[in-house]
Structure formats: structure tokens, C-alpha cells
Coordinates of C-alpha atoms in Angstrom, one line a residue:
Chain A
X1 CA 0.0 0.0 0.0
X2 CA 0.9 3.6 -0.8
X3 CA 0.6 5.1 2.7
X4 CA 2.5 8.2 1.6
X5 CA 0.7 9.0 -1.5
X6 CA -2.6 8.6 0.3
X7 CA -1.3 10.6 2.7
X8 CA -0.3 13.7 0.2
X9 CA -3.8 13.4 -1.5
X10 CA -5.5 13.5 1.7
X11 CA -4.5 16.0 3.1
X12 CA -4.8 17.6 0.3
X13 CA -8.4 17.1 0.3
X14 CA -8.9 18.0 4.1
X15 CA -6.6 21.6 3.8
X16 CA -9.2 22.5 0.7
X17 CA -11.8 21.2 1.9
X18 CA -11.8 23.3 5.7
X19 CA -11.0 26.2 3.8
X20 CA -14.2 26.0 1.4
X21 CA -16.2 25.5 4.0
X22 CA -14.9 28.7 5.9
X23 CA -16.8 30.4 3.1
X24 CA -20.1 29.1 4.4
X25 CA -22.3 31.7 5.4
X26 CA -20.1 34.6 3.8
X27 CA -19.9 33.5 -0.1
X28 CA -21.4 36.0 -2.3
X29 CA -25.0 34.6 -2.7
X30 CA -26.9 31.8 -1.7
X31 CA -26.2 29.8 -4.8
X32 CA -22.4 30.0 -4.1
X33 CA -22.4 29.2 -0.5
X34 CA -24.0 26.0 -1.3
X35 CA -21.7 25.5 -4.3
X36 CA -18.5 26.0 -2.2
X37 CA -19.5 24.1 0.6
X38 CA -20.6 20.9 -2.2
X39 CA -17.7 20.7 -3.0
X40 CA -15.7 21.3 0.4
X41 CA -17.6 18.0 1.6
X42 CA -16.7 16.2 -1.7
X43 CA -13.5 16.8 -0.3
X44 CA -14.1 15.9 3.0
X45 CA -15.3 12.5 1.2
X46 CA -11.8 12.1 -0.5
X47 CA -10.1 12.9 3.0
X48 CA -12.0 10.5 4.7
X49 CA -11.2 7.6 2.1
X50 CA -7.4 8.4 1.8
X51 CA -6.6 9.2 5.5
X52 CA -8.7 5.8 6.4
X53 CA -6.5 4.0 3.6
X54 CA -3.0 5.7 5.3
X55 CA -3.8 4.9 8.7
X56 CA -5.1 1.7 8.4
X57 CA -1.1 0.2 8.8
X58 CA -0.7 1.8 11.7
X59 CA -4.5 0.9 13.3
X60 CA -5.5 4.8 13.3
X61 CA -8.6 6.0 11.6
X62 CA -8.7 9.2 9.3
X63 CA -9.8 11.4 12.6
X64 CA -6.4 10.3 14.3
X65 CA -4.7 11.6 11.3
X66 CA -6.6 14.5 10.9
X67 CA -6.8 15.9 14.7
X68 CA -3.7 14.8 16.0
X69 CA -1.1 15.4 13.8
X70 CA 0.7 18.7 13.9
X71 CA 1.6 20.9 10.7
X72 CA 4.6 19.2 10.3
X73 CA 3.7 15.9 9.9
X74 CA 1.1 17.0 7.7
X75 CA 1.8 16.7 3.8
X76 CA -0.8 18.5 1.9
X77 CA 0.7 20.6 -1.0
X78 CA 1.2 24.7 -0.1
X79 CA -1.6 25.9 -2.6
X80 CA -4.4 24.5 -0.8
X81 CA -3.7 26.0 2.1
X82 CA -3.2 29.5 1.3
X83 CA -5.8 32.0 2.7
X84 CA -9.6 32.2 1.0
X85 CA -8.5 36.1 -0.2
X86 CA -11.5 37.4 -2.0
X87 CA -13.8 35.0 -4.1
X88 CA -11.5 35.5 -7.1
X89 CA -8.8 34.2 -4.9
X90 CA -10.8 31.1 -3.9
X91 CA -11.8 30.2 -7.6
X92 CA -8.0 30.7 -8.9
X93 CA -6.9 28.1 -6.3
X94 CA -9.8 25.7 -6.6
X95 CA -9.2 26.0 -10.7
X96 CA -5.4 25.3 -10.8
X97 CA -5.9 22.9 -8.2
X98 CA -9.0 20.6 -9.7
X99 CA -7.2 21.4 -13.1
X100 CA -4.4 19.1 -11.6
X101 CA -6.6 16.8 -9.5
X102 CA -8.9 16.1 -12.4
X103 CA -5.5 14.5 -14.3
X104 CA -3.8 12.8 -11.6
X105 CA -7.2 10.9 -10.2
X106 CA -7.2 9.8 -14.1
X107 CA -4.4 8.8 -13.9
X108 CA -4.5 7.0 -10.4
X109 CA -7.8 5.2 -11.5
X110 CA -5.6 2.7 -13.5
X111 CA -2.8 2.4 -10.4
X112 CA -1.7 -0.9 -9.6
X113 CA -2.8 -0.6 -5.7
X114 CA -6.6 -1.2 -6.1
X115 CA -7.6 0.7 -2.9
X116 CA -5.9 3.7 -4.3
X117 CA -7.7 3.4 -7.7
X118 CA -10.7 2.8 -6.3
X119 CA -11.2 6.2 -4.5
X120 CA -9.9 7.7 -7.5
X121 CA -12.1 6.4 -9.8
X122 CA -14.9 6.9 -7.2
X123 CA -13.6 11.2 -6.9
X124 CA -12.9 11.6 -10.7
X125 CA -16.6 12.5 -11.6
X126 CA -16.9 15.0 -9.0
X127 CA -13.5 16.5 -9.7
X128 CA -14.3 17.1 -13.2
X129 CA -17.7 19.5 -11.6
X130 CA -14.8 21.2 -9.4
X131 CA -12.7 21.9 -12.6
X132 CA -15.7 22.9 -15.0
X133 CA -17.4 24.9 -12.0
X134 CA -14.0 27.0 -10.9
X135 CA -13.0 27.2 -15.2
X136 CA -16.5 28.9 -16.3
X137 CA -16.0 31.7 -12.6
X138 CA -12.1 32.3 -13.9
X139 CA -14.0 33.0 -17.8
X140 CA -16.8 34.8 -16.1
X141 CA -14.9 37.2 -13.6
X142 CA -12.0 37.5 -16.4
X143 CA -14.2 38.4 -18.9
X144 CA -16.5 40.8 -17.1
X145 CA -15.7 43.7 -15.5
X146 CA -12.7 45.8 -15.1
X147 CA -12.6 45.1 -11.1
X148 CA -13.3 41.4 -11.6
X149 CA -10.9 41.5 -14.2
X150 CA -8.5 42.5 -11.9
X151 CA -9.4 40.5 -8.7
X152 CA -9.5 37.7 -11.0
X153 CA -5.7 38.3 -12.6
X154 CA -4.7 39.2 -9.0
X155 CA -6.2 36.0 -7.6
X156 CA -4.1 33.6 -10.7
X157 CA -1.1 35.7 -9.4
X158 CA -1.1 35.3 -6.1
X159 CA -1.5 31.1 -6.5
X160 CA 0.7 30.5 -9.1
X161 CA 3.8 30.4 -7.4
X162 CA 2.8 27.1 -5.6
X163 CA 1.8 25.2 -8.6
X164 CA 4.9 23.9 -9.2
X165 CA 4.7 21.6 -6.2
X166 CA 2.1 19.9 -8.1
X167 CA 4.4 18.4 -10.3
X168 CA 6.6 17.2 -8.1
X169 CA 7.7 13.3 -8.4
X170 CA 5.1 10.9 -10.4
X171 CA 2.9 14.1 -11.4
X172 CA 5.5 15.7 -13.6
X173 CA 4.3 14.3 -16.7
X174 CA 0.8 15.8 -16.1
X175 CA 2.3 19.1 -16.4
X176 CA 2.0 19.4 -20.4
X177 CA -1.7 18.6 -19.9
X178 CA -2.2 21.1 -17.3
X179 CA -1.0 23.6 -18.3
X180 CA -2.8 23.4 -21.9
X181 CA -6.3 23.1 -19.8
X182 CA -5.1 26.1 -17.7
X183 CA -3.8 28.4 -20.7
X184 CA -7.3 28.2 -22.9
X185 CA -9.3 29.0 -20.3
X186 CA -7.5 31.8 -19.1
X187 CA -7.5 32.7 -23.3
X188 CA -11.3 32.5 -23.4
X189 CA -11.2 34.6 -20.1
X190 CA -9.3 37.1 -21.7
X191 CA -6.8 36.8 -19.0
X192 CA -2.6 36.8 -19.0
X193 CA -0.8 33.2 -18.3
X194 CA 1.1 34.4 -15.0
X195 CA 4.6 34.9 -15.5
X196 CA 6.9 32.4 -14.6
X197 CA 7.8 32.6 -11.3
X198 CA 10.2 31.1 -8.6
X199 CA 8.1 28.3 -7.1
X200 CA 7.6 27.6 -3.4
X201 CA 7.5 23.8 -2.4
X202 CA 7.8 22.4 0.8
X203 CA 4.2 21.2 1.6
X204 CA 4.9 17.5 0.8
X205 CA 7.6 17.6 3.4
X206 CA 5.8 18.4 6.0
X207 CA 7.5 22.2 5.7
X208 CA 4.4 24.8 5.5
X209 CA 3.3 28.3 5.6
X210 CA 2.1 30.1 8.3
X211 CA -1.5 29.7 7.6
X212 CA -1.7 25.6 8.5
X213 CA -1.3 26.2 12.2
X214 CA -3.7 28.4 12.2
X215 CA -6.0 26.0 10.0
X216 CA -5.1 23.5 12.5
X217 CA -6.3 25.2 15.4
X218 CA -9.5 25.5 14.5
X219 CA -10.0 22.4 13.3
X220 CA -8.4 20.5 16.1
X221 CA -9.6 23.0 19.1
X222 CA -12.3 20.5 19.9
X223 CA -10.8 17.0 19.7
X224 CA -8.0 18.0 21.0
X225 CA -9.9 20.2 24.1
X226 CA -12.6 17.2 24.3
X227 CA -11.0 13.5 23.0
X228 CA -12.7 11.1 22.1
X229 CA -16.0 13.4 22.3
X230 CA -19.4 12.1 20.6
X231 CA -22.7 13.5 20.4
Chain B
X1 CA -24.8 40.1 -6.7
X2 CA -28.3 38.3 -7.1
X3 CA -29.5 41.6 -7.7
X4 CA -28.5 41.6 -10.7
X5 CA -28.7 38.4 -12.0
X6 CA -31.8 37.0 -13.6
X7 CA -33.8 34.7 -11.7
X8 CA -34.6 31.2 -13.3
X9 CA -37.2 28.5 -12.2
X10 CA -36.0 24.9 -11.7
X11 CA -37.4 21.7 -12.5
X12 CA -36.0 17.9 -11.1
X13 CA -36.4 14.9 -12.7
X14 CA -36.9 12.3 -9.0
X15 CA -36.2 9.9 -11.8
X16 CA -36.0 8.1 -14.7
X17 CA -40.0 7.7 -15.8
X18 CA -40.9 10.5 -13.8
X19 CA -42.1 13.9 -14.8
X20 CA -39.9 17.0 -13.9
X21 CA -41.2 19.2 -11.0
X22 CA -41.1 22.6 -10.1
X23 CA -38.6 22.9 -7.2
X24 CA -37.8 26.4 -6.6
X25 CA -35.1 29.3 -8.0
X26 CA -31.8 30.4 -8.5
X27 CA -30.0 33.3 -10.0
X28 CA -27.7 33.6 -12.7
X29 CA -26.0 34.8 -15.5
X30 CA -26.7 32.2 -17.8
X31 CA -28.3 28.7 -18.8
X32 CA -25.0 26.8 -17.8
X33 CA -24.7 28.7 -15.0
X34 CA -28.3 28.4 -13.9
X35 CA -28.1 24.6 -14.0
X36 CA -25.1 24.5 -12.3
X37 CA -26.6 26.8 -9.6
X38 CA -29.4 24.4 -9.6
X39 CA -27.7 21.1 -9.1
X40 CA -26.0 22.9 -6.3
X41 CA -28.7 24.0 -4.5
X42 CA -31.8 20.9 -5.6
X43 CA -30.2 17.6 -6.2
X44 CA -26.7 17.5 -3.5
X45 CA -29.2 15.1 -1.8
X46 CA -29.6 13.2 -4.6
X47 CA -33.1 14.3 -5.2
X48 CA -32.8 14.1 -9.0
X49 CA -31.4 12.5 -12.5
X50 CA -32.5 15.6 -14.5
X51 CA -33.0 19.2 -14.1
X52 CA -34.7 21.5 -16.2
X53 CA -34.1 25.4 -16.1
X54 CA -36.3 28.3 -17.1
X55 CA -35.8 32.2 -17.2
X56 CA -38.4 33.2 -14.9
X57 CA -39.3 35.9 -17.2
X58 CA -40.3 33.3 -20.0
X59 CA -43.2 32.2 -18.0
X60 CA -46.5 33.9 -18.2
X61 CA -49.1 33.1 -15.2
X62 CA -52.5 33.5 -14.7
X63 CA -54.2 36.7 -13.5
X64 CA -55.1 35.8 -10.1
X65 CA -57.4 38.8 -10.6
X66 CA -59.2 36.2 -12.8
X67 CA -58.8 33.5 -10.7
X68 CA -62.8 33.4 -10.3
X69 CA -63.5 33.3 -13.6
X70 CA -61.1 30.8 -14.3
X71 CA -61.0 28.1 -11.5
X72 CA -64.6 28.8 -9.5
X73 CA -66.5 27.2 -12.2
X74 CA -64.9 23.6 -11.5
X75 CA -65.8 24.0 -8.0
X76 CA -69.6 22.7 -8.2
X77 CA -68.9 19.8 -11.1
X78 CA -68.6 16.9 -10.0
X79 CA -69.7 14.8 -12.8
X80 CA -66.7 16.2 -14.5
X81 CA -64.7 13.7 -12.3
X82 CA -65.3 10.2 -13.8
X83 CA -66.4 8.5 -10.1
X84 CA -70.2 7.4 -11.2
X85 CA -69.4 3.8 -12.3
X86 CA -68.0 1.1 -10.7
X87 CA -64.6 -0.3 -12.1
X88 CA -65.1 -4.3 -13.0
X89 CA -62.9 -6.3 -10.6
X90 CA -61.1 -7.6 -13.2
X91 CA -60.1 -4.6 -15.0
X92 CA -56.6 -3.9 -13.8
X93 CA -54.7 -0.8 -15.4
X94 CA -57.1 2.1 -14.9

């Protein structure tokens, strides 16, 4: 079994997926509320399937890994993680992230380990929703006004620098793909391809930003306060 | 925003065989966006295998200023509902 690669995608899933749902409540109208939160508990799904799968060796269940691990022993990549910003912000990161996720869960539907390509054959569908959803915001916002214009550009700018961890190891070949997907939509959206920039990397290692502690302490405050809690 | 955006009615399919139903509304830009909007908001429960959407504007109701010349007449008819004979046993599909 592939502990650390269900590990990566994962956490992956559970960093994106608690930062959607932060959105609840405050997304710009009811119909986007709902739409972020869909697909911050598709996420939560994936999680739940790949954090069961990587603590299974060790006899702990996906909340073990979830609540009481600290940042550093966490391995979700640095994109997903990064702050909500404004709702261009949110839809840059969701794009160039289920722009990736949509290939590599493809991919992973044909892996050797069966468990693995299960849950990725299983998540495929929905990531493919998550990719068309963020894509037709990014053409929207880039083609419509001159502020969402803007907050849109700004929002591709601000994520771009962590896309190169995507490609790190096995996914490097999905780049080509990618970046093909990511380029004609941002031509129909009548937006600039970000220029290249230095990437930041680290996630996979358990080295992260600033903001994962502070994910973590929300998200942990009440296992950690109350363990073993039910209601 | 949904101030601005056009409001559309929504119709789910429960399932295959089934007519589609009037659920509710959703605001949006466009068609696309209007079924996305409704497949977020009607069917995350799995409530449906189809959905329908309609600019709201498209529709054209009844006056309910002539709801009395339109609807009262039907009240006092009942042989207009086909319940004076009795159904042979052996009939089945009716």
C-alpha cells in the first residue's frame, strides 16, 4: 500500500476542503455558498477515504490523522492551504488545483494498488464538476468587469507560485496537460498566463506556511480540548 | 450580486420515468450557469437524475385577478370527475 501517497492526497483534500467550508455563510449569494460548501464536503469525502487508507497500517482511523497530527507531519501541497482572499482568490486556487486533481485521479484510477484506484475512480466524476465549475468563474470574472478583471488576474497571481509543487515526483508528466487546460481557459477569459515565477515547495515535506497552524487550530480546538467526544 | 442576476425557475427529474417538478429558483448569468446553480442548491441530496431550467421571465401566469372566472367554475362539477361507475374487478390498469 501507498501510505505516503494517500497521505499527500489526503491532506490535500482535508486543507481545501476546511478552507471552502470557511466560506459558508459569507460567499457572495446563496447559490455560491451551497456551491462551495458541495464541494468542500466532496473533499471531506476524499479525505476520509485516503486518510482511512493511510492509517489503516498503523491501526489509526482518518480522525487520528486529521486531529492529532501537527503541521509538520502533515503533507498536503502549499496551494491549498493558502488564505480564502477574496472569491476570485478562492476560484484561482480551486481552478489550478482541480485542473491538476482532475489528471492525476485519471491517472490513479488505473494504479496498480486497487484501494488507491478505487477512491480515485470513485472522486474523478466530481472533480471534473470542481474543474468545469472554478474554469466557467475564472472566464466569467475574467471576462467581465474591469474590477473582476482584476481580482481575477490578481487572484491567478497570487496562486501561481505554488503550482509547481504539483508536479513534483510521479505528477511531472501531467504538467503538459495542465498547463494546456489552464492556458485556454485563461485565453477564453481574456486573462494573462502568469509569468513564470520562482516556485515555493515544501508542503509535501511536512514544511508549510504560516497559515496551516492556524488551520489546525480551528479544526483541532475541539478534539484535542474534548478526545474522544461524541454527540 | 443576485440583484443583478436574472432569476430562473428549476425543474427535477426524481427519476427516470418521472415527470420534472417545479422545485424552486436560483439566480444567474446564464443557462450553464443556472443549471449548475441548480444542481448545487436541488439535487446535492440526490433528489434528481435531470433538471430543467427556465428564465423566470419566460413564463407567463394567470391573472389571479381572474382567478374566479377561471378556476370557481370547477368548484360545483362533480360529474366532470369520472367517479359514477364502478370499475369491474377484473379490470386492472385504470
Amino acid at each position: 500500500m501507498r501510505h505516503q501517497l494517500a497521505r499527500e492526497l489526503g491532506d490535500d483534500a482535508l486543507i481545501l476542503g476546511h478552507r471552502l467550508s470557511e466560506w459558508c455563510g459569507h460567499a457572495p449569494s446563496l447559490e455560491i455558498d451551497l456551491a462551495l460548501a458541495n464541494i468542500g464536503l466532496d473533499l471531506l469525502g476524499q479525505a476520509q477515504f485516503f486518510l482511512g487508507l493511510a492509517g489503516a497500517a498503523q491501526g489509526r482511523d482518518a480522525d487520528a490523522l486529521a486531529y492529532r497530527r501537527t503541521e509538520d507531519e502533515f503533507c498536503n501541497c502549499l496551494l491549498v492551504e493558502q488564505p480564502n482572499g477574496d472569491f476570485a482568490r478562492t476560484i484561482a486556487r480551486q481552478f489550478l488545483f482541480s485542473a491538476w486533481q482532475e489528471l492525476r485521479f485519471a491517472e490513479l484510477a488505473g494504479d496498480a494498488d486497487a484501494q488507491i484506484a478505487a477512491i480515485a475512480a470513485k472522486a474523478v466524476k466530481e472533480i471534473s464538476y470542481h474543474a468545469s465549475f472554478a474554469g466557467d468563474w475564472v472566464i466569467r470574472l475574467g471576462d467581465g468587469t474591469e474590477e473582476s478583471h482584476r481580482r481575477m488576474a490578481e487572484g491567478l497571481d497570487w496562486c501561481w507560485r505554488f503550482t509547481d509543487e504539483l508536479f513534483a515526483g510521479e505528477s511531472a508528466a501531467l504538467r503538459p496537460a495542465w498547463a494546456a487546460r489552464v492556458e485556454a481557459t485563461l485565453a477564453q477569459a481574456g486573462l494573462p498566463t502568469p509569468k513564470p515565477v520562482r516556485g515555493i515547495t515544501g508542503g509535501r515535506v511536512g514544511r508549510h506556511s504560516e497559515h496551516l497552524g492556524h488551520i489546525l487550530a480551528e479544526m483541532q480546538y475541539l478534539p484535542r480540548a474534548h478526545p474522544d467526544a461524541v454527540w | 450580486m443576485t440583484a443583478i442576476l436574472p432569476l430562473w425557475e428549476v425543474f427535477v427529474r426524481a427519476k427516470n420515468g418521472l415527470s420534472h417538478r417545479h422545485v424552486g429558483s436560483v439566480h444567474a448569468a446564464d443557462a450553464r450557469m443556472a443549471i449548475q446553480a441548480a444542481r448545487d442548491v436541488y439535487t446535492r441530496r440526490m433528489e434528481g437524475v435531470s433538471l430543467w431550467v427556465v428564465p423566470s421571465a419566460a413564463i407567463t401566469a394567470s391573472d389571479p385577478g381572474e382567478a374566479d372566472s377561471l378556476f370557481a367554475p370547477a368548484a360545483d362539477k362533480v360529474y366532470r370527475h369520472p367517479t359514477f361507475y364502478v370499475v369491474p374487478d377484473n379490470v386492472k390498469h385504470i
